[in-house]
Amino acid sequence: MEFSENIPAWVDKGYSHLWNSFGTKEFRIKDAARALEKQAADTKTKPPALLSRLRKVGLLNVRPDESDARKKIYSLISKEEWIEAFLSVPDQELTRDELTRILKRAADIIRTRVDYKFIVIPLFLKCISDKWEDETKTAYREALKDGFTEEEACIEAKKAMYHSFDLPEEYLWDNIRKDTETLPETFSRALKDIATRNPELKDVFDTVDFVQFTKNRENVEILRQLVELFSEKKLTHVSPDILGDAYEWLLQYFAPQKAKEGEVYTPREVIQLLVEILEPRPGESVYDPASASNGMLITAHKHVVE
């Protein structure tokens, strides 16, 4: 979240040299070349490469030079303005249809050859990782308002008190997927560590073993494809209802295969009918000895609330 965490070191250094020379004043490329030569005699960074990168990351304004259409005039954007803009960009909410399309593609990848839990667990990990990053942005912004320096705010925002789940940074989604060669081992370590930090997840994560899963070489490629698929969208803002519907879709899709293993999926229509017959009321208890996805209990709760 700190400025230097999102900008390559050589770009950050070049930016600092230019900022010391110009601040927010306009300059031309020849001015940038002189400033870099004066302040950083040891640098091998070419001004065009630096300016191009600064523009791409949003730290540089560019406009045509009215005196010569072939040339450009540049001005830097302050770090404070850049950070505020970075933090204020909202993640787009994922719709039910979009998530269902992702799950259909995931199902096509594994084609019932493996347990659907190898879709559910990575998807859940992606969700809580994206949420952790969003919560960090919010906490960082608040820390800056409270007078913390950038470095202090960065440290403060990562504390467990600001997050729904306690996640070590090394096991955030983008860090896990960096090395495709070690995905199974990294996933296994991540799930074990996260479950230790969040005991309520232990029984969830203990149901899968990615190292054992990928002993079949074909499954290594399946895991890689699933990770890349789930990386396409931010899952920060996905409502519990949509996640519940997504899980039910998976159960329904894999129902024929699971039925052979003794697991039976109860269609939502049947659950709805049973709840309407039972007519649970406030203060009463509903017991489902084989709750699985808790469809019966959730529907009963909604019935009482409504």
mmCIF file of C-alpha atoms in Angstrom:
data_model
loop_
_atom_site.group_PDB
_atom_site.id
_atom_site.type_symbol
_atom_site.label_atom_id
_atom_site.label_comp_id
_atom_site.label_asym_id
_atom_site.label_seq_id
_atom_site.Cartn_x
_atom_site.Cartn_y
_atom_site.Cartn_z
ATOM 1 C CA MET A 1 0.000 0.000 0.000
ATOM 2 C CA GLU A 2 2.967 2.277 0.497
ATOM 3 C CA PHE A 3 3.996 4.166 -2.655
ATOM 4 C CA SER A 4 7.176 2.132 -3.135
ATOM 5 C CA GLU A 5 5.238 -1.156 -2.917
ATOM 6 C CA ASN A 6 3.418 -0.427 -6.165
ATOM 7 C CA ILE A 7 6.167 1.284 -8.190
ATOM 8 C CA PRO A 8 9.453 -0.337 -9.343
ATOM 9 C CA ALA A 9 12.504 0.985 -7.494
ATOM 10 C CA TRP A 10 14.146 2.522 -10.573
ATOM 11 C CA VAL A 11 10.923 4.363 -11.448
ATOM 12 C CA ASP A 12 10.530 5.594 -7.867
ATOM 13 C CA LYS A 13 14.133 6.844 -7.881
ATOM 14 C CA GLY A 14 13.731 8.588 -11.231
ATOM 15 C CA TYR A 15 10.467 10.135 -10.088
ATOM 16 C CA SER A 16 12.177 11.519 -6.977
ATOM 17 C CA HIS A 17 14.926 13.126 -9.075
ATOM 18 C CA LEU A 18 12.385 14.757 -11.375
ATOM 19 C CA TRP A 19 10.201 15.847 -8.463
ATOM 20 C CA ASN A 20 13.170 17.531 -6.787
ATOM 21 C CA SER A 21 13.763 19.483 -9.988
ATOM 22 C CA PHE A 22 10.242 20.324 -11.124
ATOM 23 C CA GLY A 23 7.607 19.466 -8.524
ATOM 24 C CA THR A 24 4.315 19.917 -10.370
ATOM 25 C CA LYS A 25 5.780 22.427 -12.870
ATOM 26 C CA GLU A 26 5.740 21.552 -16.558
ATOM 27 C CA PHE A 27 8.889 20.423 -18.345
ATOM 28 C CA ARG A 28 10.073 18.979 -21.638
ATOM 29 C CA ILE A 29 12.053 15.819 -22.267
ATOM 30 C CA LYS A 30 15.315 17.747 -22.661
ATOM 31 C CA ASP A 31 14.697 19.311 -19.236
ATOM 32 C CA ALA A 32 14.150 15.842 -17.768
ATOM 33 C CA ALA A 33 17.395 14.622 -19.322
ATOM 34 C CA ARG A 34 19.362 17.488 -17.770
ATOM 35 C CA ALA A 35 17.719 16.974 -14.362
ATOM 36 C CA LEU A 36 18.482 13.267 -14.334
ATOM 37 C CA GLU A 37 22.053 13.852 -15.458
ATOM 38 C CA LYS A 38 22.564 16.476 -12.768
ATOM 39 C CA GLN A 39 20.974 14.576 -9.865
ATOM 40 C CA ALA A 40 21.859 11.015 -10.795
ATOM 41 C CA ALA A 41 25.131 10.835 -12.652
ATOM 42 C CA ASP A 42 25.277 7.084 -12.063
ATOM 43 C CA THR A 43 21.854 6.325 -13.504
ATOM 44 C CA LYS A 44 21.544 4.500 -16.811
ATOM 45 C CA THR A 45 17.814 5.156 -17.092
ATOM 46 C CA LYS A 46 16.870 6.825 -20.354
ATOM 47 C CA PRO A 47 14.421 9.747 -19.980
ATOM 48 C CA PRO A 48 11.971 8.389 -22.620
ATOM 49 C CA ALA A 49 11.761 5.028 -20.814
ATOM 50 C CA LEU A 50 11.254 6.680 -17.432
ATOM 51 C CA LEU A 51 8.616 9.116 -18.683
ATOM 52 C CA SER A 52 6.787 6.337 -20.498
ATOM 53 C CA ARG A 53 6.674 4.224 -17.346
ATOM 54 C CA LEU A 54 5.590 7.158 -15.177
ATOM 55 C CA ARG A 55 2.745 7.843 -17.579
ATOM 56 C CA LYS A 56 1.637 4.201 -17.536
ATOM 57 C CA VAL A 57 1.482 4.044 -13.742
ATOM 58 C CA GLY A 58 -0.396 7.333 -13.550
ATOM 59 C CA LEU A 59 2.330 9.610 -12.192
ATOM 60 C CA LEU A 60 2.717 11.828 -15.223
ATOM 61 C CA ASN A 61 0.455 14.174 -17.164
ATOM 62 C CA VAL A 62 1.230 14.645 -20.853
ATOM 63 C CA ARG A 63 -0.050 17.245 -23.299
ATOM 64 C CA PRO A 64 0.984 18.342 -26.807
ATOM 65 C CA ASP A 65 3.513 21.155 -27.155
ATOM 66 C CA GLU A 66 1.565 23.936 -28.899
ATOM 67 C CA SER A 67 4.767 25.332 -30.405
ATOM 68 C CA ASP A 68 5.752 21.986 -31.928
ATOM 69 C CA ALA A 69 3.145 19.254 -32.434
ATOM 70 C CA ARG A 70 5.886 16.614 -32.580
ATOM 71 C CA LYS A 71 6.881 17.285 -28.983
ATOM 72 C CA LYS A 72 5.226 16.830 -25.588
ATOM 73 C CA ILE A 73 5.055 18.773 -22.355
ATOM 74 C CA TYR A 74 5.051 16.855 -19.092
ATOM 75 C CA SER A 75 4.079 17.487 -15.477
ATOM 76 C CA LEU A 76 4.366 15.175 -12.485
ATOM 77 C CA ILE A 77 1.505 14.081 -10.255
ATOM 78 C CA SER A 78 2.289 14.228 -6.538
ATOM 79 C CA LYS A 79 2.612 11.019 -4.554
ATOM 80 C CA GLU A 80 -0.226 12.109 -2.302
ATOM 81 C CA GLU A 81 -2.555 12.637 -5.257
ATOM 82 C CA TRP A 82 -1.488 9.331 -6.807
ATOM 83 C CA ILE A 83 -2.068 7.396 -3.573
ATOM 84 C CA GLU A 84 -5.490 8.961 -3.080
ATOM 85 C CA ALA A 85 -6.464 8.076 -6.642
ATOM 86 C CA PHE A 86 -5.129 4.534 -6.203
ATOM 87 C CA LEU A 87 -7.089 4.013 -3.005
ATOM 88 C CA SER A 88 -10.306 5.485 -4.338
ATOM 89 C CA VAL A 89 -10.641 3.171 -7.343
ATOM 90 C CA PRO A 90 -13.518 0.832 -6.412
ATOM 91 C CA ASP A 91 -13.487 -2.833 -7.314
ATOM 92 C CA GLN A 92 -16.406 -3.640 -9.569
ATOM 93 C CA GLU A 93 -19.051 -5.799 -7.950
ATOM 94 C CA LEU A 94 -19.261 -9.260 -9.445
ATOM 95 C CA THR A 95 -22.760 -10.240 -10.513
ATOM 96 C CA ARG A 96 -24.428 -13.617 -10.084
ATOM 97 C CA ASP A 97 -24.245 -14.291 -13.835
ATOM 98 C CA GLU A 98 -20.546 -13.384 -14.007
ATOM 99 C CA LEU A 99 -19.670 -15.694 -11.134
ATOM 100 C CA THR A 100 -21.749 -18.495 -12.627
ATOM 101 C CA ARG A 101 -19.893 -18.115 -15.926
ATOM 102 C CA ILE A 102 -16.590 -18.421 -14.078
ATOM 103 C CA LEU A 103 -17.793 -21.580 -12.338
ATOM 104 C CA LYS A 104 -18.975 -23.075 -15.617
ATOM 105 C CA ARG A 105 -15.522 -22.531 -17.069
ATOM 106 C CA ALA A 106 -13.989 -24.069 -13.944
ATOM 107 C CA ALA A 107 -16.293 -27.064 -14.271
ATOM 108 C CA ASP A 108 -15.251 -27.440 -17.906
ATOM 109 C CA ILE A 109 -11.620 -27.518 -16.793
ATOM 110 C CA ILE A 110 -12.047 -30.378 -14.333
ATOM 111 C CA ARG A 111 -15.053 -32.090 -16.023
ATOM 112 C CA THR A 112 -16.044 -34.004 -12.861
ATOM 113 C CA ARG A 113 -12.673 -35.780 -12.901
ATOM 114 C CA VAL A 114 -11.814 -34.364 -9.502
ATOM 115 C CA ASP A 115 -13.686 -33.260 -6.398
ATOM 116 C CA TYR A 116 -15.488 -29.932 -6.716
ATOM 117 C CA LYS A 117 -13.778 -28.876 -3.475
ATOM 118 C CA PHE A 118 -10.711 -28.163 -5.590
ATOM 119 C CA ILE A 119 -12.800 -25.411 -7.163
ATOM 120 C CA VAL A 120 -14.438 -24.198 -3.954
ATOM 121 C CA ILE A 121 -11.308 -23.869 -1.792
ATOM 122 C CA PRO A 122 -9.198 -21.832 -4.278
ATOM 123 C CA LEU A 123 -12.235 -19.672 -5.028
ATOM 124 C CA PHE A 124 -12.785 -19.033 -1.328
ATOM 125 C CA LEU A 125 -9.106 -18.225 -0.845
ATOM 126 C CA LYS A 126 -9.308 -15.745 -3.729
ATOM 127 C CA CYS A 127 -12.350 -14.116 -2.102
ATOM 128 C CA ILE A 128 -10.758 -13.613 1.310
ATOM 129 C CA SER A 129 -7.490 -12.469 -0.269
ATOM 130 C CA ASP A 130 -9.249 -9.800 -2.344
ATOM 131 C CA LYS A 131 -11.250 -8.749 0.702
ATOM 132 C CA TRP A 132 -8.048 -8.487 2.782
ATOM 133 C CA GLU A 133 -6.517 -6.155 0.206
ATOM 134 C CA ASP A 134 -9.649 -4.003 0.106
ATOM 135 C CA GLU A 135 -9.734 -3.797 3.904
ATOM 136 C CA THR A 136 -6.062 -2.823 3.856
ATOM 137 C CA LYS A 137 -6.802 0.054 1.494
ATOM 138 C CA THR A 138 -9.538 1.306 3.798
ATOM 139 C CA ALA A 139 -7.411 0.996 6.940
ATOM 140 C CA TYR A 140 -4.462 2.670 5.201
ATOM 141 C CA ARG A 141 -6.597 5.626 4.164
ATOM 142 C CA GLU A 142 -7.943 6.019 7.686
ATOM 143 C CA ALA A 143 -4.448 5.787 9.180
ATOM 144 C CA LEU A 144 -3.243 8.608 6.924
ATOM 145 C CA LYS A 145 -6.175 10.727 8.085
ATOM 146 C CA ASP A 146 -5.170 9.981 11.683
ATOM 147 C CA GLY A 147 -1.726 11.448 11.078
ATOM 148 C CA PHE A 148 0.340 8.328 10.367
ATOM 149 C CA THR A 149 3.190 8.606 7.873
ATOM 150 C CA GLU A 150 2.953 6.490 4.712
ATOM 151 C CA GLU A 151 5.255 3.859 6.209
ATOM 152 C CA GLU A 152 3.421 3.818 9.545
ATOM 153 C CA ALA A 153 0.029 3.667 7.826
ATOM 154 C CA CYS A 154 1.212 0.745 5.711
ATOM 155 C CA ILE A 155 2.225 -1.226 8.809
ATOM 156 C CA GLU A 156 -0.918 -0.261 10.716
ATOM 157 C CA ALA A 157 -3.300 -1.216 7.898
ATOM 158 C CA LYS A 158 -2.015 -4.789 7.801
ATOM 159 C CA LYS A 159 -2.794 -5.541 11.445
ATOM 160 C CA ALA A 160 -5.302 -8.348 12.010
ATOM 161 C CA MET A 161 -7.749 -6.069 13.840
ATOM 162 C CA TYR A 162 -8.724 -4.429 10.546
ATOM 163 C CA HIS A 163 -9.466 -7.651 8.691
ATOM 164 C CA SER A 164 -12.195 -10.280 8.516
ATOM 165 C CA PHE A 165 -9.507 -12.966 8.247
ATOM 166 C CA ASP A 166 -5.900 -12.940 9.393
ATOM 167 C CA LEU A 167 -3.839 -13.529 6.242
ATOM 168 C CA PRO A 168 -0.043 -13.443 5.996
ATOM 169 C CA GLU A 169 0.995 -11.339 3.013
ATOM 170 C CA GLU A 170 3.060 -14.107 1.472
ATOM 171 C CA TYR A 171 -0.148 -16.101 1.005
ATOM 172 C CA LEU A 172 -2.230 -13.424 -0.643
ATOM 173 C CA TRP A 173 -3.557 -14.655 -3.970
ATOM 174 C CA ASP A 174 -1.170 -12.769 -6.253
ATOM 175 C CA ASN A 175 1.797 -13.999 -4.229
ATOM 176 C CA ILE A 176 0.613 -17.602 -4.304
ATOM 177 C CA ARG A 177 0.251 -17.630 -8.078
ATOM 178 C CA LYS A 178 3.660 -16.098 -8.834
ATOM 179 C CA ASP A 179 5.455 -19.432 -9.137
ATOM 180 C CA THR A 180 3.363 -21.925 -11.080
ATOM 181 C CA GLU A 181 5.949 -24.644 -10.509
ATOM 182 C CA THR A 182 5.310 -24.695 -6.760
ATOM 183 C CA LEU A 183 1.554 -24.042 -6.730
ATOM 184 C CA PRO A 184 0.574 -27.299 -4.936
ATOM 185 C CA GLU A 185 3.137 -26.867 -2.161
ATOM 186 C CA THR A 186 2.382 -23.162 -1.782
ATOM 187 C CA PHE A 187 -1.354 -23.804 -1.603
ATOM 188 C CA SER A 188 -0.849 -26.464 1.051
ATOM 189 C CA ARG A 189 1.388 -24.231 3.177
ATOM 190 C CA ALA A 190 -0.997 -21.317 2.748
ATOM 191 C CA LEU A 191 -4.064 -23.279 3.837
ATOM 192 C CA LYS A 192 -2.250 -24.704 6.854
ATOM 193 C CA ASP A 193 -0.958 -21.302 7.978
ATOM 194 C CA ILE A 194 -4.269 -19.517 7.380
ATOM 195 C CA ALA A 195 -6.181 -22.228 9.267
ATOM 196 C CA THR A 196 -3.769 -21.848 12.197
ATOM 197 C CA ARG A 197 -4.387 -18.103 12.274
ATOM 198 C CA ASN A 198 -8.139 -18.534 11.729
ATOM 199 C CA PRO A 199 -9.286 -21.672 13.628
ATOM 200 C CA GLU A 200 -12.816 -21.350 12.244
ATOM 201 C CA LEU A 201 -11.420 -22.313 8.823
ATOM 202 C CA LYS A 202 -9.567 -25.428 9.950
ATOM 203 C CA ASP A 203 -12.343 -27.913 9.184
ATOM 204 C CA VAL A 204 -12.866 -26.259 5.804
ATOM 205 C CA PHE A 205 -9.262 -26.313 4.649
ATOM 206 C CA ASP A 206 -8.524 -29.769 6.053
ATOM 207 C CA THR A 207 -10.803 -31.299 3.416
ATOM 208 C CA VAL A 208 -8.290 -30.867 0.579
ATOM 209 C CA ASP A 209 -4.672 -31.824 -0.012
ATOM 210 C CA PHE A 210 -3.187 -30.078 -3.036
ATOM 211 C CA VAL A 211 0.096 -31.973 -2.883
ATOM 212 C CA GLN A 212 -1.705 -35.316 -3.004
ATOM 213 C CA PHE A 213 -4.073 -33.950 -5.634
ATOM 214 C CA THR A 214 -1.255 -33.011 -8.005
ATOM 215 C CA LYS A 215 0.580 -36.318 -7.802
ATOM 216 C CA ASN A 216 -1.449 -36.945 -10.919
ATOM 217 C CA ARG A 217 0.426 -34.764 -13.431
ATOM 218 C CA GLU A 218 -2.788 -33.931 -15.269
ATOM 219 C CA ASN A 219 -4.098 -32.270 -12.116
ATOM 220 C CA VAL A 220 -1.091 -29.940 -11.988
ATOM 221 C CA GLU A 221 -2.307 -28.336 -15.189
ATOM 222 C CA ILE A 222 -5.891 -28.316 -13.906
ATOM 223 C CA LEU A 223 -4.800 -26.407 -10.804
ATOM 224 C CA ARG A 224 -2.790 -23.930 -12.871
ATOM 225 C CA GLN A 225 -5.757 -23.252 -15.151
ATOM 226 C CA LEU A 226 -8.117 -22.789 -12.201
ATOM 227 C CA VAL A 227 -5.754 -20.291 -10.584
ATOM 228 C CA GLU A 228 -5.470 -18.271 -13.784
ATOM 229 C CA LEU A 229 -9.243 -18.373 -14.262
ATOM 230 C CA PHE A 230 -9.990 -17.086 -10.769
ATOM 231 C CA SER A 231 -7.366 -14.372 -11.234
ATOM 232 C CA GLU A 232 -9.358 -12.724 -14.013
ATOM 233 C CA LYS A 233 -11.838 -10.994 -11.693
ATOM 234 C CA LYS A 234 -11.724 -9.266 -8.340
ATOM 235 C CA LEU A 235 -13.979 -11.023 -5.837
ATOM 236 C CA THR A 236 -13.916 -8.257 -3.253
ATOM 237 C CA HIS A 237 -17.574 -7.364 -3.452
ATOM 238 C CA VAL A 238 -19.521 -10.584 -3.825
ATOM 239 C CA SER A 239 -22.597 -10.840 -1.647
ATOM 240 C CA PRO A 240 -23.125 -13.928 0.557
ATOM 241 C CA ASP A 241 -26.292 -14.706 -1.415
ATOM 242 C CA ILE A 242 -24.371 -14.806 -4.684
ATOM 243 C CA LEU A 243 -21.657 -16.986 -3.150
ATOM 244 C CA GLY A 244 -24.333 -19.290 -1.770
ATOM 245 C CA ASP A 245 -25.979 -19.549 -5.178
ATOM 246 C CA ALA A 246 -22.594 -20.270 -6.741
ATOM 247 C CA TYR A 247 -21.944 -23.079 -4.282
ATOM 248 C CA GLU A 248 -25.373 -24.551 -4.963
ATOM 249 C CA TRP A 249 -24.675 -24.416 -8.687
ATOM 250 C CA LEU A 250 -21.517 -26.448 -8.137
ATOM 251 C CA LEU A 251 -23.362 -28.980 -5.999
ATOM 252 C CA GLN A 252 -26.038 -29.360 -8.635
ATOM 253 C CA TYR A 253 -23.500 -29.685 -11.447
ATOM 254 C CA PHE A 254 -21.556 -32.394 -9.654
ATOM 255 C CA ALA A 255 -24.642 -34.089 -8.172
ATOM 256 C CA PRO A 256 -24.665 -37.099 -10.547
ATOM 257 C CA GLN A 257 -21.050 -37.936 -9.737
ATOM 258 C CA LYS A 258 -21.494 -37.330 -6.015
ATOM 259 C CA ALA A 259 -24.633 -39.464 -5.920
ATOM 260 C CA LYS A 260 -22.481 -42.442 -6.874
ATOM 261 C CA GLU A 261 -20.359 -41.693 -3.808
ATOM 262 C CA GLY A 262 -23.364 -41.475 -1.491
ATOM 263 C CA GLU A 263 -23.813 -37.701 -1.506
ATOM 264 C CA VAL A 264 -27.225 -36.498 -2.634
ATOM 265 C CA TYR A 265 -28.023 -32.930 -3.684
ATOM 266 C CA THR A 266 -31.457 -31.644 -2.703
ATOM 267 C CA PRO A 267 -32.821 -29.218 -5.322
ATOM 268 C CA ARG A 268 -33.691 -25.750 -4.063
ATOM 269 C CA GLU A 269 -37.322 -26.200 -5.138
ATOM 270 C CA VAL A 270 -37.652 -29.242 -2.872
ATOM 271 C CA ILE A 271 -36.053 -27.373 0.032
ATOM 272 C CA GLN A 272 -38.426 -24.450 -0.479
ATOM 273 C CA LEU A 273 -41.433 -26.781 -0.470
ATOM 274 C CA LEU A 274 -40.279 -28.526 2.720
ATOM 275 C CA VAL A 275 -39.784 -25.212 4.503
ATOM 276 C CA GLU A 276 -43.223 -23.994 3.440
ATOM 277 C CA ILE A 277 -44.744 -27.207 4.792
ATOM 278 C CA LEU A 278 -42.827 -26.921 8.071
ATOM 279 C CA GLU A 279 -43.564 -23.204 8.461
ATOM 280 C CA PRO A 280 -40.839 -22.511 11.050
ATOM 281 C CA ARG A 281 -41.584 -19.601 13.381
ATOM 282 C CA PRO A 282 -39.458 -17.291 15.550
ATOM 283 C CA GLY A 283 -38.121 -19.128 18.591
ATOM 284 C CA GLU A 284 -38.369 -22.580 17.019
ATOM 285 C CA SER A 285 -35.375 -24.740 16.079
ATOM 286 C CA VAL A 286 -34.769 -26.396 12.738
ATOM 287 C CA TYR A 287 -32.596 -29.502 12.720
ATOM 288 C CA ASP A 288 -31.011 -30.859 9.548
ATOM 289 C CA PRO A 289 -28.765 -33.859 10.341
ATOM 290 C CA ALA A 290 -27.278 -33.843 6.829
ATOM 291 C CA SER A 291 -27.032 -30.107 6.208
ATOM 292 C CA ALA A 292 -24.148 -30.133 3.679
ATOM 293 C CA SER A 293 -24.380 -26.618 2.164
ATOM 294 C CA ASN A 294 -26.953 -25.605 4.812
ATOM 295 C CA GLY A 295 -29.550 -24.948 2.121
ATOM 296 C CA MET A 296 -32.402 -26.084 4.356
ATOM 297 C CA LEU A 297 -31.242 -23.995 7.314
ATOM 298 C CA ILE A 298 -30.637 -20.874 5.226
ATOM 299 C CA THR A 299 -34.027 -21.161 3.545
ATOM 300 C CA ALA A 300 -35.714 -21.709 6.916
ATOM 301 C CA HIS A 301 -33.987 -18.627 8.311
ATOM 302 C CA LYS A 302 -35.100 -16.510 5.348
ATOM 303 C CA HIS A 303 -38.645 -17.815 5.772
ATOM 304 C CA VAL A 304 -38.725 -16.695 9.405
ATOM 305 C CA VAL A 305 -37.164 -13.298 8.660
ATOM 306 C CA GLU A 306 -39.543 -12.576 5.814
#
